[in-house]
Amino acid sequence: GQNIDQPTEMTATEGAIVQINCTYQTSGFNGLFWYQQHAGEAPTFLSYNVLDGLEEKGRFSSFLSRSKGYSYLLLKELQMKDSASYLCAVGDSNYQLIWGAGTKLIIKP
Amino acid sequence: IAGITQAPTSQILAAGRRMTLRCTQDMRHNAMYWYRQDLGLGLRLIHYSNTAGTTGKGEVPDGYSVSRANTDDFPLTLASAVPSQTSVYFCASSGTDSGANVLTFGAGSRLTVL
């Protein structure tokens, strides 16, 4: 079967760095996506990895290892507004997205 | 309209009633999707449409139907609502961002079936 695993909840301190991990088992691979979802709002696109390695976008970076079925999202210089759920999704062999349940990130002052 | 508009924002519905959730996009995206989001679960695809005039079944299509008469509109219909269809429903469309097929989501429709 297809499966995306990520931690349910994480807590971090304002100004710090946090790494959110995602492991996946899917039929085929057509890219790994990270989305941010604030409570009561729609998910919004953060990053995309299709090749192994690190993609950096400002305070956010995403890493992919296809051989290990593993990705992480790294958030630096955490701000209170980063409190949200972070959703990992993988494109399968039919280019449909398989979604993880999301990691709720709580930022404390 | 900018992006994707969903209506209604929220609705309480008696079991057995028919309900249509509306979705309109103005980005001229070919592909559109309906997802449901339930606590503790990932987004689950209900139905999708790769282009106007075509539709396909996702992971959880039972009890739902869709139509795609034109590029902009993709309504989702519950023919006879049941309590297990209580959920938040997101409509999305896909375009390209840095080579990736990125989804843009509507604000969601919260449906409660009693």
GROMACS .gro file of C-alpha atoms in nm:
model
  223
    1GLY     CA    1   0.000   0.000   0.000
    2GLN     CA    2   0.091   0.365  -0.014
    3ASN     CA    3   0.192   0.540   0.304
    4ILE     CA    4   0.323   0.877   0.416
    5ASP     CA    5   0.447   0.911   0.776
    6GLN     CA    6   0.523   1.231   0.961
    7PRO     CA    7   0.511   1.322   1.330
    8THR     CA    8   0.173   1.432   1.460
    9GLU     CA    9   0.295   1.731   1.659
   10MET     CA   10   0.617   1.919   1.733
   11THR     CA   11   0.700   2.212   1.960
   12ALA     CA   12   0.978   2.463   1.904
   13THR     CA   13   1.090   2.800   2.037
   14GLU     CA   14   1.070   3.131   1.855
   15GLY     CA   15   1.399   3.207   1.681
   16ALA     CA   16   1.512   2.844   1.681
   17ILE     CA   17   1.540   2.583   1.403
   18VAL     CA   18   1.307   2.286   1.359
   19GLN     CA   19   1.322   1.987   1.126
   20ILE     CA   20   1.002   1.804   1.027
   21ASN     CA   21   1.059   1.458   0.885
   22CYS     CA   22   0.853   1.268   0.631
   23THR     CA   23   0.898   0.908   0.515
   24TYR     CA   24   0.705   0.759   0.230
   25GLN     CA   25   0.623   0.436   0.049
   26THR     CA   26   0.438   0.491  -0.275
   27SER     CA   27   0.380   0.320  -0.606
   28GLY     CA   28   0.606   0.532  -0.820
   29PHE     CA   29   0.750   0.873  -0.742
   30ASN     CA   30   0.676   1.199  -0.914
   31GLY     CA   31   0.799   1.458  -0.672
   32LEU     CA   32   0.763   1.540  -0.305
   33PHE     CA   33   0.573   1.847  -0.191
   34TRP     CA   34   0.546   2.039   0.133
   35TYR     CA   35   0.241   2.252   0.209
   36GLN     CA   36   0.166   2.480   0.503
   37GLN     CA   37  -0.182   2.494   0.651
   38HIS     CA   38  -0.282   2.743   0.919
   39ALA     CA   39  -0.572   2.641   1.139
   40GLY     CA   40  -0.904   2.685   0.962
   41GLU     CA   41  -0.739   2.779   0.633
   42ALA     CA   42  -0.647   2.613   0.305
   43PRO     CA   43  -0.309   2.447   0.245
   44THR     CA   44  -0.057   2.661   0.059
   45PHE     CA   45   0.243   2.539  -0.141
   46LEU     CA   46   0.586   2.567   0.022
   47SER     CA   47   0.834   2.351  -0.169
   48TYR     CA   48   0.892   2.078  -0.424
   49ASN     CA   49   1.173   1.822  -0.456
   50VAL     CA   50   1.209   1.579  -0.743
   51LEU     CA   51   1.586   1.520  -0.729
   52ASP     CA   52   1.794   1.423  -0.426
   53GLY     CA   53   1.935   1.708  -0.226
   54LEU     CA   54   1.844   2.031  -0.059
   55GLU     CA   55   1.618   2.304  -0.197
   56GLU     CA   56   1.638   2.635  -0.015
   57LYS     CA   57   1.375   2.909  -0.016
   58GLY     CA   58   1.447   3.182   0.232
   59ARG     CA   59   1.394   3.056   0.588
   60PHE     CA   60   1.257   2.724   0.460
   61SER     CA   61   1.457   2.436   0.310
   62SER     CA   62   1.346   2.092   0.197
   63PHE     CA   63   1.561   1.784   0.155
   64LEU     CA   64   1.495   1.464  -0.038
   65SER     CA   65   1.656   1.120  -0.045
   66ARG     CA   66   1.469   0.901  -0.294
   67SER     CA   67   1.669   0.589  -0.209
   68LYS     CA   68   1.564   0.619   0.156
   69GLY     CA   69   1.208   0.736   0.088
   70TYR     CA   70   1.277   1.032   0.313
   71SER     CA   71   1.235   1.405   0.317
   72TYR     CA   72   1.256   1.681   0.573
   73LEU     CA   73   1.142   2.040   0.594
   74LEU     CA   74   1.379   2.270   0.780
   75LEU     CA   75   1.247   2.595   0.921
   76LYS     CA   76   1.501   2.849   1.047
   77GLU     CA   77   1.461   3.163   1.260
   78LEU     CA   78   1.118   3.050   1.367
   79GLN     CA   79   0.847   3.312   1.398
   80MET     CA   80   0.514   3.287   1.578
   81LYS     CA   81   0.338   3.299   1.240
   82ASP     CA   82   0.505   2.967   1.152
   83SER     CA   83   0.266   2.794   1.392
   84ALA     CA   84   0.071   2.577   1.150
   85SER     CA   85   0.038   2.224   1.019
   86TYR     CA   86   0.293   2.112   0.763
   87LEU     CA   87   0.172   1.857   0.509
   88CYS     CA   88   0.399   1.621   0.318
   89ALA     CA   89   0.267   1.484  -0.012
   90VAL     CA   90   0.415   1.255  -0.278
   91GLY     CA   91   0.315   1.229  -0.644
   92ASP     CA   92   0.253   0.865  -0.729
   93SER     CA   93   0.285   0.680  -1.060
   94ASN     CA   94  -0.044   0.836  -1.178
   95TYR     CA   95   0.073   1.184  -1.076
   96GLN     CA   96  -0.189   1.190  -0.801
   97LEU     CA   97  -0.079   1.326  -0.464
   98ILE     CA   98  -0.069   1.097  -0.162
   99TRP     CA   99  -0.086   1.305   0.156
  100GLY     CA  100   0.050   1.259   0.504
  101ALA     CA  101  -0.174   1.349   0.798
  102GLY     CA  102   0.033   1.658   0.868
  103THR     CA  103   0.260   1.777   1.149
  104LYS     CA  104   0.118   2.041   1.379
  105LEU     CA  105   0.401   2.279   1.473
  106ILE     CA  106   0.359   2.481   1.790
  107ILE     CA  107   0.591   2.778   1.837
  108LYS     CA  108   0.647   2.904   2.190
  109PRO     CA  109   0.788   3.247   2.274
  110ILE     CA  110  -1.276   3.637  -0.810
  111ALA     CA  111  -0.908   3.565  -0.750
  112GLY     CA  112  -0.798   3.203  -0.738
  113ILE     CA  113  -1.056   2.948  -0.629
  114THR     CA  114  -1.392   3.026  -0.473
  115GLN     CA  115  -1.591   2.766  -0.282
  116ALA     CA  116  -1.947   2.791  -0.156
  117PRO     CA  117  -2.094   2.751   0.093
  118THR     CA  118  -1.830   2.820   0.359
  119SER     CA  119  -2.016   2.597   0.600
  120GLN     CA  120  -2.340   2.403   0.604
  121ILE     CA  121  -2.538   2.186   0.842
  122LEU     CA  122  -2.737   1.925   0.658
  123ALA     CA  123  -2.991   1.659   0.756
  124ALA     CA  124  -2.903   1.303   0.661
  125GLY     CA  125  -3.065   1.198   0.335
  126ARG     CA  126  -3.062   1.545   0.185
  127ARG     CA  127  -2.894   1.631  -0.143
  128MET     CA  128  -2.616   1.889  -0.135
  129THR     CA  129  -2.395   2.051  -0.398
  130LEU     CA  130  -2.068   2.219  -0.306
  131ARG     CA  131  -1.967   2.477  -0.562
  132CYS     CA  132  -1.615   2.548  -0.685
  133THR     CA  133  -1.505   2.811  -0.938
  134GLN     CA  134  -1.155   2.904  -1.047
  135ASP     CA  135  -1.034   3.192  -1.261
  136MET     CA  136  -0.679   3.076  -1.328
  137ARG     CA  137  -0.765   2.876  -1.643
  138HIS     CA  138  -0.616   2.563  -1.486
  139ASN     CA  139  -0.701   2.244  -1.669
  140ALA     CA  140  -0.697   2.009  -1.371
  141MET     CA  141  -0.931   2.036  -1.073
  142TYR     CA  142  -0.976   1.822  -0.763
  143TRP     CA  143  -1.203   1.764  -0.467
  144TYR     CA  144  -1.049   1.651  -0.136
  145ARG     CA  145  -1.190   1.586   0.206
  146GLN     CA  146  -0.989   1.651   0.520
  147ASP     CA  147  -1.065   1.470   0.844
  148LEU     CA  148  -0.885   1.500   1.176
  149GLY     CA  149  -0.586   1.270   1.196
  150LEU     CA  150  -0.600   1.176   0.830
  151GLY     CA  151  -0.428   1.315   0.525
  152LEU     CA  152  -0.621   1.487   0.251
  153ARG     CA  153  -0.811   1.223   0.057
  154LEU     CA  154  -0.899   1.265  -0.309
  155ILE     CA  155  -1.268   1.222  -0.389
  156HIS     CA  156  -1.285   1.302  -0.760
  157TYR     CA  157  -1.071   1.485  -1.009
  158SER     CA  158  -1.090   1.627  -1.359
  159ASN     CA  159  -0.787   1.660  -1.585
  160THR     CA  160  -0.970   1.881  -1.833
  161ALA     CA  161  -1.318   2.010  -1.911
  162GLY     CA  162  -1.553   1.728  -2.008
  163THR     CA  163  -1.360   1.453  -1.823
  164THR     CA  164  -1.374   1.330  -1.464
  165GLY     CA  165  -1.214   1.050  -1.266
  166LYS     CA  166  -1.255   0.875  -0.934
  167GLY     CA  167  -1.012   0.929  -0.651
  168GLU     CA  168  -0.949   0.735  -0.334
  169VAL     CA  169  -1.293   0.786  -0.171
  170PRO     CA  170  -1.553   0.849  -0.446
  171ASP     CA  171  -1.852   0.659  -0.305
  172GLY     CA  172  -2.152   0.880  -0.229
  173TYR     CA  173  -2.016   1.171  -0.435
  174SER     CA  174  -2.046   1.281  -0.796
  175VAL     CA  175  -1.889   1.560  -0.998
  176SER     CA  176  -1.927   1.728  -1.334
  177ARG     CA  177  -1.696   1.948  -1.541
  178ALA     CA  178  -1.902   2.127  -1.803
  179ASN     CA  179  -1.640   2.402  -1.850
  180THR     CA  180  -1.288   2.494  -1.739
  181ASP     CA  181  -1.389   2.715  -1.448
  182ASP     CA  182  -1.653   2.516  -1.255
  183PHE     CA  183  -1.626   2.183  -1.075
  184PRO     CA  184  -1.926   2.117  -0.845
  185LEU     CA  185  -1.935   1.825  -0.601
  186THR     CA  186  -2.272   1.664  -0.526
  187LEU     CA  187  -2.372   1.446  -0.235
  188ALA     CA  188  -2.684   1.267  -0.360
  189SER     CA  189  -2.804   1.153  -0.018
  190ALA     CA  190  -2.585   1.280   0.266
  191VAL     CA  191  -2.478   1.050   0.552
  192PRO     CA  192  -2.312   1.144   0.884
  193SER     CA  193  -1.977   0.993   0.771
  194GLN     CA  194  -1.961   1.265   0.508
  195THR     CA  195  -1.918   1.524   0.781
  196SER     CA  196  -1.583   1.679   0.689
  197VAL     CA  197  -1.404   1.981   0.550
  198TYR     CA  198  -1.405   1.975   0.171
  199PHE     CA  199  -1.136   2.146  -0.033
  200CYS     CA  200  -1.150   2.216  -0.402
  201ALA     CA  201  -0.815   2.263  -0.575
  202SER     CA  202  -0.675   2.326  -0.920
  203SER     CA  203  -0.326   2.272  -1.051
  204GLY     CA  204  -0.085   2.487  -1.243
  205THR     CA  205   0.292   2.486  -1.280
  206ASP     CA  206   0.536   2.648  -1.036
  207SER     CA  207   0.909   2.596  -1.100
  208GLY     CA  208   0.833   2.284  -1.299
  209ALA     CA  209   0.612   2.131  -1.031
  210ASN     CA  210   0.242   2.061  -1.070
  211VAL     CA  211   0.133   2.274  -0.775
  212LEU     CA  212  -0.214   2.274  -0.624
  213THR     CA  213  -0.400   2.594  -0.539
  214PHE     CA  214  -0.675   2.534  -0.285
  215GLY     CA  215  -1.004   2.704  -0.216
  216ALA     CA  216  -1.082   2.815   0.138
  217GLY     CA  217  -1.282   2.501   0.211
  218SER     CA  218  -1.642   2.409   0.285
  219ARG     CA  219  -1.719   2.270   0.630
  220LEU     CA  220  -2.008   2.026   0.606
  221THR     CA  221  -2.188   1.872   0.903
  222VAL     CA  222  -2.440   1.595   0.837
  223LEU     CA  223  -2.676   1.519   1.124
   0.00000   0.00000   0.00000
